[in-house]
């Protein structure tokens, strides 16, 4: 293929509509069956083409050589017979010489089996009145080349041949051979050149028939090979497909699926080992599930069991705490310590019970139309004192979210309280921005602090139970280490998600995204598309938000215009 052909071929591939090209490319990539069949067709076509061309050329060449040997033999016989007739003649005058020549040529045509005969008197002969005239049959006109004639004139005792195109009966031309030799005519007529033409159309037809038969056979063979490949490949691919779809179902949690085992071949052994693997996986998962249920039940039972003694301790502690001013210094401090630790214990127990409810799948949402901006305002108001203590300004930005969303307000409040508590805890006394916004399908709330922030590894583990970025850090607000784990469960129970962006020294953003109504769940993968608020802040470098006129909590303005989606 030339460079121009190449670029034309590439051009025509480019010219194909894009969708079609993509479909062909993806079918080629994804289907082993299509690839195998096409590669088999391609390679067998190439092999058949090479073998076919070789056979065709060697048959054509053998056929031609056979024909040529036959023609040379026949022509030699005819020339010898002609010379014998001439030699044995006693013709002496012009008339009898002409008759002799005619008889000789008749013998030649009958022995040679062809009417294409020419006879010329050699040009270097002395003039003779007796010499019979030249004869040329019409089919040989213009066919005998000067080169052939020169060879015959030079060595008249030899035979020479030449491939020629002879006129055919249909008006076209047929392949042929012209054989030239010399004849000695008596009575002073001198040397003559004899040319006999043989038409090889018959051999050509035999060859063409053979080629057509060969081509049809080759096409049938390729079709047959393709069909066989398709059947064989399907036989192998089908079990592979079954294995792939079974593993997909297994991965999706359908632990009972198995591959049918048939026969004793390699595919049957693949199915057997796959099924063996699935069996042990199922047994292991069942074991783990049972263990997990046991653990959950244990945590739940322990938490429940601890509740009663803790309530008693709490009541007793409250009594002591109420009278702490009556106690001496160290005793009063001990009573205070008992009080805070009992409170912490209660919170921890509450969180443990909550998480075990999630684990047991027994959580039911109590949804009602809730205004997230108002809810955020309430939480800000509640945490206002704490924030002020830590020197953090709380700021609410609510471009949207003023229309009610169908959520469980208790759980959403718990999430917001936890996020805000964490932001105050880790916010280093810098401002904290709470943003609320919504779109047609979702509502989102984000809490941005400009405090310590976290590394990427820490941010990835932040929703793990009891995980703390720095366990040695003194907790002032009294978190249990389960806050974000419960918040995430709360968000997921709504069909929403909770995401985090954080950078050491640049603070963190926690973003809660909930569907406007439970049931219209959000896929986590769609977070960036669905959430009305960006996760990554536009000001990651800033040590705080741009200043505003007011100081302290900026609470939502109830009179503001509603411009939700
Ligand atoms: P707790 O606050 O009770 O420790 P959480 O689940 O709420 O438990 O938080 C887990 C950990 O995540 C915290 O201990 C803290 O290390 C980290 N964390 C949470 N929020 C922030 C934040 N805004 N900035 C930095 N670290 C945070």
Coordinates of C-alpha atoms and ligand atoms in Angstrom, one line a residue:
X1 CA 0.0 0.0 0.0
X2 CA 1.4 3.4 -0.9
X3 CA 1.5 6.4 1.4
X4 CA -1.4 7.9 -0.5
X5 CA -3.5 4.7 -0.2
X6 CA -2.6 4.6 3.5
X7 CA -3.8 8.1 4.1
X8 CA -7.0 7.4 2.1
X9 CA -7.7 4.4 4.2
X10 CA -7.1 6.3 7.5
X11 CA -9.3 9.1 6.0
X12 CA -12.1 6.8 5.3
X13 CA -11.9 5.4 8.9
X14 CA -12.0 9.0 10.1
X15 CA -14.9 9.7 7.8
X16 CA -17.1 7.1 9.5
X17 CA -19.7 8.6 11.8
X18 CA -18.2 9.0 15.3
X19 CA -20.9 6.9 17.0
X20 CA -20.4 4.0 14.6
X21 CA -16.6 4.1 15.1
X22 CA -17.0 4.2 18.9
X23 CA -19.4 1.2 18.7
X24 CA -17.1 -0.8 16.5
X25 CA -14.1 0.0 18.7
X26 CA -15.9 -0.8 21.9
X27 CA -17.3 -4.1 20.4
X28 CA -13.7 -5.0 19.3
X29 CA -12.3 -4.2 22.8
X30 CA -15.1 -5.9 24.8
X31 CA -16.0 -9.0 22.8
X32 CA -13.4 -11.8 22.8
X33 CA -15.9 -13.7 20.5
X34 CA -15.9 -11.0 17.8
X35 CA -12.1 -10.6 18.0
X36 CA -11.5 -14.3 17.7
X37 CA -13.9 -14.7 14.8
X38 CA -12.4 -11.7 12.9
X39 CA -8.8 -12.7 13.6
X40 CA -9.6 -16.2 12.4
X41 CA -11.3 -14.9 9.2
X42 CA -8.4 -12.5 8.6
X43 CA -5.7 -15.0 9.1
X44 CA -7.4 -17.9 7.2
X45 CA -8.3 -15.5 4.3
X46 CA -4.6 -14.5 4.1
X47 CA -3.4 -18.1 4.3
X48 CA -6.0 -19.2 1.6
X49 CA -5.1 -16.3 -0.6
X50 CA -1.3 -17.1 -0.4
X51 CA -1.9 -20.8 -1.0
X52 CA -4.5 -20.1 -3.8
X53 CA -2.2 -17.7 -5.6
X54 CA 0.7 -20.2 -5.4
X55 CA -1.5 -23.0 -6.7
X56 CA -2.9 -20.8 -9.4
X57 CA 0.5 -19.6 -10.6
X58 CA 2.1 -23.1 -10.6
X59 CA -0.9 -24.7 -12.4
X60 CA -0.8 -21.9 -15.0
X61 CA 2.9 -22.3 -15.5
X62 CA 2.7 -26.1 -15.7
X63 CA -0.3 -25.9 -18.1
X64 CA 1.6 -23.5 -20.3
X65 CA 4.8 -25.6 -20.3
X66 CA 2.8 -28.8 -21.2
X67 CA 1.0 -27.0 -24.0
X68 CA 4.3 -25.5 -25.3
X69 CA 6.0 -29.0 -25.3
X70 CA 3.1 -30.5 -27.1
X71 CA 3.0 -27.7 -29.6
X72 CA 6.7 -27.9 -30.3
X73 CA 6.5 -31.7 -30.7
X74 CA 3.5 -31.5 -33.1
X75 CA 5.1 -28.6 -35.0
X76 CA 8.3 -30.6 -35.3
X77 CA 6.4 -33.6 -36.7
X78 CA 4.6 -31.3 -39.1
X79 CA 7.8 -29.7 -40.3
X80 CA 9.6 -33.0 -40.7
X81 CA 6.6 -34.4 -42.7
X82 CA 6.6 -31.3 -44.8
X83 CA 10.3 -31.5 -45.6
X84 CA 9.9 -35.2 -46.5
X85 CA 7.2 -34.3 -49.0
X86 CA 9.3 -31.5 -50.4
X87 CA 12.4 -33.7 -50.6
X88 CA 10.7 -36.6 -52.3
X89 CA 9.1 -34.4 -55.0
X90 CA 10.4 -34.1 -58.5
X91 CA 8.3 -31.0 -59.3
X92 CA 10.3 -28.7 -61.6
X93 CA 8.1 -26.0 -63.0
X94 CA 6.2 -23.1 -61.3
X95 CA 2.8 -24.9 -61.6
X96 CA 3.8 -28.2 -60.1
X97 CA 5.8 -26.4 -57.4
X98 CA 2.7 -24.4 -56.4
X99 CA 0.7 -27.7 -56.2
X100 CA 3.5 -29.3 -54.2
X101 CA 3.5 -26.3 -51.8
X102 CA -0.3 -26.6 -51.4
X103 CA 0.0 -30.3 -50.6
X104 CA 2.8 -29.7 -48.2
X105 CA 0.8 -27.0 -46.4
X106 CA -2.3 -29.3 -46.2
X107 CA -0.1 -32.0 -44.6
X108 CA 1.2 -29.4 -42.2
X109 CA -2.3 -28.2 -41.2
X110 CA -3.5 -31.7 -40.8
X111 CA -0.6 -32.9 -38.6
X112 CA -0.4 -29.6 -36.6
X113 CA -4.2 -29.5 -36.2
X114 CA -4.4 -25.8 -36.9
X115 CA -5.2 -23.6 -39.9
X116 CA -3.0 -20.8 -38.7
X117 CA -0.1 -21.3 -41.0
X118 CA 2.3 -18.9 -42.8
X119 CA 5.1 -19.5 -45.2
X120 CA 7.5 -16.9 -46.5
X121 CA 10.4 -17.3 -48.9
X122 CA 13.6 -16.4 -47.1
X123 CA 14.6 -12.8 -48.1
X124 CA 18.2 -13.5 -49.0
X125 CA 17.3 -16.1 -51.8
X126 CA 18.3 -15.4 -55.4
X127 CA 15.3 -14.4 -57.5
X128 CA 13.4 -17.4 -59.0
X129 CA 10.4 -17.5 -61.3
X130 CA 9.5 -21.0 -60.1
X131 CA 9.3 -20.0 -56.4
X132 CA 5.7 -20.5 -55.0
X133 CA 4.3 -17.2 -53.5
X134 CA 4.2 -16.5 -49.7
X135 CA 1.1 -17.6 -47.9
X136 CA -0.3 -16.1 -44.6
X137 CA -3.5 -17.1 -42.9
X138 CA -5.4 -14.1 -41.6
X139 CA -5.1 -14.9 -37.9
X140 CA -1.3 -14.7 -38.2
X141 CA -1.3 -11.3 -39.8
X142 CA 0.9 -8.9 -37.8
X143 CA 1.6 -11.5 -35.1
X144 CA 4.9 -12.9 -36.2
X145 CA 7.6 -10.6 -34.8
X146 CA 10.7 -9.6 -36.8
X147 CA 12.8 -11.0 -34.0
X148 CA 11.3 -14.5 -34.5
X149 CA 11.7 -14.2 -38.2
X150 CA 15.4 -13.2 -37.8
X151 CA 16.1 -16.2 -35.6
X152 CA 14.4 -18.6 -38.1
X153 CA 16.3 -17.0 -41.0
X154 CA 19.6 -17.4 -39.2
X155 CA 19.2 -21.0 -38.1
X156 CA 16.6 -22.6 -40.4
X157 CA 17.4 -26.1 -39.1
X158 CA 16.1 -25.1 -35.6
X159 CA 12.6 -24.5 -34.2
X160 CA 11.8 -21.2 -32.5
X161 CA 8.7 -20.1 -30.7
X162 CA 7.0 -17.0 -29.4
X163 CA 4.0 -16.2 -27.2
X164 CA 1.4 -14.2 -29.1
X165 CA -2.2 -12.9 -28.9
X166 CA -4.3 -14.6 -31.6
X167 CA -7.6 -13.2 -32.8
X168 CA -10.5 -15.1 -31.3
X169 CA -13.8 -16.1 -32.9
X170 CA -15.6 -13.7 -30.5
X171 CA -13.6 -10.8 -31.9
X172 CA -11.3 -10.5 -28.9
X173 CA -7.9 -12.1 -28.6
X174 CA -6.8 -15.5 -27.3
X175 CA -3.4 -16.5 -26.0
X176 CA -1.3 -18.5 -28.4
X177 CA 2.1 -19.7 -29.6
X178 CA 3.7 -19.3 -33.0
X179 CA 6.4 -21.9 -33.9
X180 CA 8.8 -21.0 -36.7
X181 CA 11.2 -23.3 -38.6
X182 CA 12.9 -23.5 -42.0
X183 CA 11.9 -25.6 -45.1
X184 CA 14.0 -26.3 -48.2
X185 CA 11.9 -26.2 -51.4
X186 CA 13.3 -28.0 -54.5
X187 CA 13.8 -26.8 -58.0
X188 CA 15.7 -23.7 -57.1
X189 CA 12.8 -22.2 -55.1
X190 CA 15.3 -22.2 -52.1
X191 CA 14.7 -21.7 -48.3
X192 CA 11.3 -20.9 -46.9
X193 CA 10.2 -20.0 -43.4
X194 CA 7.3 -22.0 -42.0
X195 CA 5.2 -20.5 -39.1
X196 CA 2.5 -22.5 -37.3
X197 CA 0.1 -20.7 -34.8
X198 CA -1.6 -22.6 -32.0
X199 CA -4.5 -21.2 -30.1
X200 CA -4.3 -21.9 -26.3
X201 CA -7.8 -20.6 -25.5
X202 CA -8.8 -24.0 -24.4
X203 CA -6.0 -24.2 -21.8
X204 CA -6.9 -20.6 -20.7
X205 CA -10.5 -21.7 -20.2
X206 CA -9.5 -24.7 -18.2
X207 CA -7.3 -22.4 -16.0
X208 CA -10.1 -19.8 -15.6
X209 CA -12.6 -22.6 -14.6
X210 CA -10.1 -23.9 -12.1
X211 CA -9.5 -20.4 -10.6
X212 CA -13.3 -19.7 -10.3
X213 CA -13.8 -23.1 -8.7
X214 CA -10.9 -22.4 -6.4
X215 CA -12.2 -19.0 -5.4
X216 CA -15.7 -20.3 -4.7
X217 CA -14.2 -23.1 -2.7
X218 CA -12.0 -20.6 -0.7
X219 CA -15.0 -18.4 0.1
X220 CA -17.0 -21.4 1.2
X221 CA -14.0 -22.6 3.3
X222 CA -13.7 -19.2 5.0
X223 CA -17.4 -19.1 5.7
X224 CA -17.2 -22.6 7.1
X225 CA -14.1 -21.7 9.2
X226 CA -15.9 -18.6 10.6
X227 CA -19.0 -20.6 11.5
X228 CA -16.8 -23.3 13.2
X229 CA -14.8 -20.7 15.0
X230 CA -18.0 -19.0 16.1
X231 CA -19.4 -22.2 17.5
X232 CA -16.1 -23.3 19.1
X233 CA -15.5 -19.8 20.6
X234 CA -19.1 -19.6 21.9
X235 CA -18.6 -23.0 23.5
X236 CA -15.6 -21.6 25.4
X237 CA -16.9 -18.0 25.9
X238 CA -20.3 -18.9 27.2
X239 CA -18.9 -20.5 30.4
X240 CA -16.6 -17.5 30.8
X241 CA -19.6 -15.2 30.5
X242 CA -21.5 -17.2 33.0
X243 CA -18.5 -17.1 35.4
X244 CA -18.2 -13.3 34.9
X245 CA -21.9 -12.7 35.6
X246 CA -21.9 -15.1 38.5
X247 CA -18.9 -13.3 40.1
X248 CA -20.7 -10.0 39.5
X249 CA -23.7 -11.2 41.4
X250 CA -21.5 -12.7 44.1
X251 CA -19.7 -9.3 44.4
X252 CA -23.1 -7.6 44.6
X253 CA -23.9 -9.7 47.7
X254 CA -25.9 -12.6 46.1
X255 CA -23.8 -15.2 48.0
X256 CA -26.0 -18.2 47.0
X257 CA -25.2 -18.1 43.3
X258 CA -23.2 -20.9 41.8
X259 CA -22.0 -21.9 38.3
X260 CA -23.5 -25.1 36.9
X261 CA -20.8 -27.8 36.8
X262 CA -21.0 -30.0 33.6
X263 CA -18.6 -32.6 32.5
X264 CA -15.0 -33.1 33.6
X265 CA -13.0 -30.8 31.3
X266 CA -11.1 -27.6 32.2
X267 CA -14.2 -25.5 32.2
X268 CA -15.9 -27.9 34.6
X269 CA -12.8 -27.7 36.9
X270 CA -13.0 -23.8 36.6
X271 CA -16.7 -24.0 37.6
X272 CA -15.8 -26.4 40.5
X273 CA -13.0 -24.2 41.9
X274 CA -15.2 -21.1 41.5
X275 CA -18.0 -22.7 43.4
X276 CA -15.6 -23.9 46.0
X277 CA -14.3 -20.3 46.4
X278 CA -17.9 -19.0 46.6
X279 CA -18.7 -21.7 49.2
X280 CA -15.9 -20.7 51.5
X281 CA -16.6 -17.0 50.9
X282 CA -20.2 -17.5 51.9
X283 CA -19.2 -19.6 55.0
X284 CA -16.7 -16.9 56.0
X285 CA -19.1 -14.0 55.5
X286 CA -21.9 -15.9 57.3
X287 CA -19.4 -16.4 60.2
X288 CA -18.4 -12.8 60.2
X289 CA -22.0 -11.6 60.0
X290 CA -22.9 -13.9 62.9
X291 CA -19.9 -12.5 64.8
X292 CA -20.9 -9.0 63.9
X293 CA -24.5 -9.5 65.0
X294 CA -23.2 -11.0 68.3
X295 CA -20.9 -8.0 68.8
X296 CA -23.7 -5.6 68.0
X297 CA -26.0 -7.4 70.4
X298 CA -23.2 -7.4 73.0
X299 CA -22.7 -3.6 72.7
X300 CA -26.4 -3.0 72.8
X301 CA -26.9 -5.3 75.8
X302 CA -24.0 -3.9 77.7
X303 CA -25.2 -0.3 77.0
X304 CA -28.7 -1.2 78.2
X305 CA -27.4 -3.0 81.2
X306 CA -25.2 -0.1 82.1
X307 CA -28.0 2.3 81.9
X308 CA -29.8 1.4 85.2
X309 CA -26.7 1.6 87.4
X310 CA -25.6 4.7 85.6
X311 CA -28.9 6.4 86.3
X312 CA -28.6 5.5 89.9
X313 CA -25.0 6.9 90.0
X314 CA -26.2 10.0 88.1
X315 CA -29.0 10.6 90.7
X316 CA -26.7 10.1 93.6
X317 CA -24.1 12.3 91.9
X318 CA -26.7 15.0 91.3
X319 CA -27.5 15.0 95.0
X320 CA -23.9 15.4 95.9
X321 CA -23.4 17.9 93.1
X322 CA -26.3 20.0 94.5
X323 CA -24.6 20.1 97.9
X324 CA -21.0 20.6 96.6
X325 CA -20.7 24.0 98.3
X326 CA -21.1 22.3 101.6
X327 CA -18.0 20.1 101.0
X328 CA -14.4 20.8 101.7
X329 CA -12.2 21.9 98.7
X330 CA -10.9 18.5 97.5
X331 CA -14.2 16.7 98.1
X332 CA -16.1 19.4 96.2
X333 CA -13.7 19.0 93.3
X334 CA -14.2 15.3 93.4
X335 CA -17.9 15.7 93.3
X336 CA -17.6 18.1 90.3
X337 CA -15.3 15.6 88.5
X338 CA -17.9 12.8 89.2
X339 CA -20.6 15.0 87.8
X340 CA -18.8 15.8 84.5
X341 CA -17.6 12.3 84.0
X342 CA -21.0 10.8 84.7
X343 CA -22.4 13.2 82.1
X344 CA -19.8 12.1 79.6
X345 CA -20.5 8.5 80.4
X346 CA -24.2 9.1 79.8
X347 CA -23.4 10.8 76.5
X348 CA -21.2 7.9 75.5
X349 CA -23.8 5.3 76.4
X350 CA -26.4 7.3 74.4
X351 CA -24.2 7.4 71.4
X352 CA -23.4 3.7 71.7
X353 CA -27.0 2.8 71.9
X354 CA -27.7 5.0 68.9
X355 CA -25.0 3.4 66.8
X356 CA -26.1 -0.1 67.8
X357 CA -29.6 0.9 66.6
X358 CA -28.1 1.8 63.2
X359 CA -26.1 -1.5 63.2
X360 CA -29.3 -3.4 63.9
X361 CA -31.0 -1.6 61.1
X362 CA -33.8 -0.5 63.4
X363 CA -33.7 3.2 62.8
X364 CA -36.9 4.9 61.6
X365 CA -36.9 8.5 60.5
X366 CA -39.6 10.8 61.9
X367 CA -39.7 13.2 59.0
X368 CA -41.6 16.5 58.9
X369 CA -41.3 19.7 56.8
X370 CA -38.2 21.4 58.2
X371 CA -36.7 24.8 57.4
X372 CA -33.0 24.1 57.4
X373 CA -32.1 27.8 57.7
X374 CA -34.1 28.2 60.8
X375 CA -32.8 24.9 62.2
X376 CA -29.2 26.1 61.6
X377 CA -30.1 29.5 63.2
X378 CA -31.4 27.7 66.3
X379 CA -28.2 25.6 66.6
X380 CA -26.1 28.7 66.1
X381 CA -28.0 30.4 68.9
X382 CA -27.6 27.4 71.2
X383 CA -23.8 27.2 70.5
X384 CA -23.4 31.0 70.5
X385 CA -22.1 31.1 74.1
X386 CA -19.7 28.3 73.6
X387 CA -18.3 29.9 70.4
X388 CA -17.9 33.2 72.1
X389 CA -16.0 31.5 74.9
X390 CA -13.6 30.1 72.3
X391 CA -13.4 33.4 70.5
X392 CA -15.1 32.2 67.3
X393 CA -17.6 34.3 65.4
X394 CA -20.5 32.2 63.9
X395 CA -21.7 33.4 60.6
X396 CA -24.7 32.1 58.7
X397 CA -24.8 32.5 54.9
X398 CA -28.1 31.3 53.4
X399 CA -28.5 32.2 49.7
X400 CA -31.1 29.3 49.6
X401 CA -32.7 26.6 51.7
X402 CA -35.6 28.7 52.9
X403 CA -38.3 26.3 51.7
X404 CA -39.1 23.4 53.9
X405 CA -37.4 20.1 53.2
X406 CA -38.9 16.7 54.3
X407 CA -36.3 15.5 56.9
X408 CA -36.0 14.2 60.4
X409 CA -35.3 17.5 62.3
X410 CA -34.0 15.8 65.4
X411 CA -31.3 13.9 63.5
X412 CA -30.4 16.9 61.2
X413 CA -30.1 19.1 64.3
X414 CA -27.8 16.4 65.9
X415 CA -25.6 16.5 62.7
X416 CA -25.4 20.3 62.7
X417 CA -24.7 20.5 66.4
X418 CA -21.9 18.0 66.0
X419 CA -20.4 19.7 63.0
X420 CA -20.6 23.1 64.7
X421 CA -19.2 21.7 68.0
X422 CA -16.3 20.2 66.1
X423 CA -15.7 23.4 64.2
X424 CA -15.7 25.4 67.5
X425 CA -13.4 22.8 69.1
X426 CA -10.9 22.8 66.3
X427 CA -11.5 26.3 64.9
X428 CA -8.7 28.0 66.9
X429 CA -10.9 30.9 67.8
X430 CA -11.3 31.9 64.2
X431 CA -14.6 32.7 62.5
X432 CA -16.9 29.8 61.4
X433 CA -19.2 30.1 58.4
X434 CA -22.3 28.0 58.2
X435 CA -23.8 28.0 54.7
X436 CA -27.2 26.7 53.6
X437 CA -28.3 26.4 50.0
X438 CA -30.5 24.3 47.9
X439 CA -31.4 23.3 44.3
X440 CA -34.3 21.5 42.7
X441 CA -33.5 18.1 44.3
X442 CA -31.3 18.7 47.2
X443 CA -30.6 20.9 50.2
X444 CA -27.1 21.3 51.7
X445 CA -25.5 22.8 54.8
X446 CA -21.8 23.3 55.2
X447 CA -19.7 24.3 58.2
X448 CA -16.4 26.0 57.4
X449 CA -13.8 26.6 60.0
X450 CA -10.3 28.2 59.6
X451 CA -8.7 26.2 62.4
X452 CA -6.2 23.3 62.6
X453 CA -7.5 21.3 59.6
X454 CA -6.4 17.7 58.9
X455 CA -4.2 15.8 56.6
X456 CA -5.8 13.9 53.7
X457 CA -5.2 10.6 55.6
X458 CA -6.8 12.0 58.7
X459 CA -9.8 13.4 56.7
X460 CA -10.3 9.9 55.1
X461 CA -10.7 8.4 58.6
X462 CA -12.7 11.1 60.2
X463 CA -16.0 9.2 60.0
X464 CA -14.5 6.1 61.6
X465 CA -15.8 5.1 65.0
X466 CA -13.8 6.4 68.0
X467 CA -11.2 7.8 65.6
X468 CA -9.4 11.0 66.7
X469 CA -6.8 12.9 64.7
X470 CA -4.9 13.6 67.8
X471 CA -6.0 11.4 70.8
X472 CA -3.7 13.3 73.2
X473 CA -5.6 16.5 72.5
X474 CA -7.7 17.6 75.5
X475 CA -11.4 17.7 74.6
X476 CA -13.2 20.7 76.0
X477 CA -16.6 20.1 74.6
X478 CA -16.7 16.5 75.6
X479 CA -17.2 14.5 72.4
X480 CA -17.5 10.8 72.5
X481 CA -15.5 9.9 69.3
X482 CA -18.7 8.7 67.8
X483 CA -20.1 12.1 66.7
X484 CA -19.2 12.0 63.0
X485 CA -19.9 8.3 62.7
X486 CA -23.4 8.9 63.9
X487 CA -23.8 12.0 61.7
X488 CA -22.8 10.0 58.7
X489 CA -25.3 7.3 59.5
X490 CA -28.0 10.0 60.0
X491 CA -27.1 11.5 56.6
X492 CA -27.2 8.1 54.8
X493 CA -30.5 7.2 56.5
X494 CA -31.9 10.3 54.7
X495 CA -30.5 9.1 51.4
X496 CA -27.9 11.9 51.6
X497 CA -24.2 12.2 52.2
X498 CA -21.7 13.9 54.4
X499 CA -18.4 15.0 52.9
X500 CA -15.3 16.6 54.2
X501 CA -12.6 18.9 52.8
X502 CA -9.7 19.6 55.1
X503 CA -6.1 20.9 54.8
X504 CA -3.6 21.2 57.7
X505 CA -3.5 24.8 58.9
X506 CA -6.2 25.9 56.5
X507 CA -9.2 24.6 58.3
X508 CA -12.0 22.2 57.2
X509 CA -15.3 22.1 55.5
X510 CA -18.0 19.6 56.4
X511 CA -20.8 19.5 53.9
X512 CA -24.2 17.8 54.5
X513 CA -26.3 17.1 51.4
X514 CA -29.8 15.8 51.8
X515 CA -32.5 15.1 49.2
X516 CA -35.5 17.5 49.5
X517 CA -37.6 14.5 50.6
X518 CA -36.5 11.2 51.9
X519 CA -36.8 8.5 49.2
X520 CA -35.4 10.7 46.5
X521 CA -31.9 9.4 47.4
X522 CA -28.7 10.9 46.2
X523 CA -26.0 8.7 44.9
X524 CA -22.6 9.5 46.6
X525 CA -21.0 9.5 43.1
X526 CA -23.3 12.4 42.2
X527 CA -22.2 14.5 45.2
X528 CA -20.5 17.1 43.1
X529 CA -23.4 17.4 40.7
X530 CA -26.2 17.2 43.2
X531 CA -25.0 19.2 46.1
X532 CA -26.0 22.9 45.9
X533 CA -22.9 23.9 47.9
X534 CA -19.2 23.4 46.8
X535 CA -17.1 21.2 49.0
X536 CA -13.8 22.8 48.4
X537 CA -13.8 26.4 49.6
X538 CA -13.1 29.2 47.2
X539 CA -10.7 30.7 49.8
X540 CA -8.5 27.7 50.8
X541 CA -5.5 30.0 51.5
X542 CA -7.4 32.5 53.7
X543 CA -7.0 32.4 57.5
X544 CA -10.6 33.5 57.9
X545 CA -13.6 34.7 56.0
X546 CA -13.9 38.3 54.7
X547 CA -14.9 40.6 57.5
X548 CA -18.6 41.6 57.8
X549 CA -20.1 44.7 59.5
X550 CA -21.7 42.7 62.4
X551 CA -19.8 40.9 65.0
X552 CA -21.0 37.7 66.7
X553 CA -23.6 35.4 65.4
X554 CA -25.4 36.5 62.3
X555 CA -28.7 34.9 62.6
X556 CA -31.1 34.2 59.7
X557 CA -33.3 37.1 58.8
X558 CA -36.9 35.7 58.9
X559 CA -38.1 38.5 56.6
X560 CA -35.6 37.8 53.9
X561 CA -37.0 37.0 50.5
X562 CA -37.5 33.3 49.7
X563 CA -35.6 32.4 46.6
X564 CA -35.4 28.7 46.7
X565 CA -35.6 26.5 43.7
Ligands
LIG1 P1 -15.2 13.7 68.6 O1 -15.4 15.1 68.2 O2 -16.1 13.3 69.7 O3 -13.7 13.4 68.9 P2 -16.0 13.2 66.0 O4 -16.5 11.9 65.4 O5 -17.0 14.3 66.0 O6 -15.6 12.8 67.5 O7 -14.7 13.6 65.4 C1 -13.6 12.7 65.2 C2 -12.3 13.4 65.0 O8 -12.3 14.1 63.8 C3 -12.0 14.5 66.1 O9 -11.5 13.9 67.2 C4 -11.1 15.4 65.4 O10 -9.7 14.8 65.5 C5 -11.5 15.3 63.9 N1 -12.3 16.5 63.5 C6 -13.6 16.6 63.5 N2 -14.0 17.8 63.1 C7 -12.9 18.5 62.8 C8 -12.6 19.8 62.4 N3 -13.6 20.7 62.1 N4 -11.3 20.2 62.3 C9 -10.3 19.4 62.6 N5 -10.5 18.1 63.0 C10 -11.8 17.6 63.1

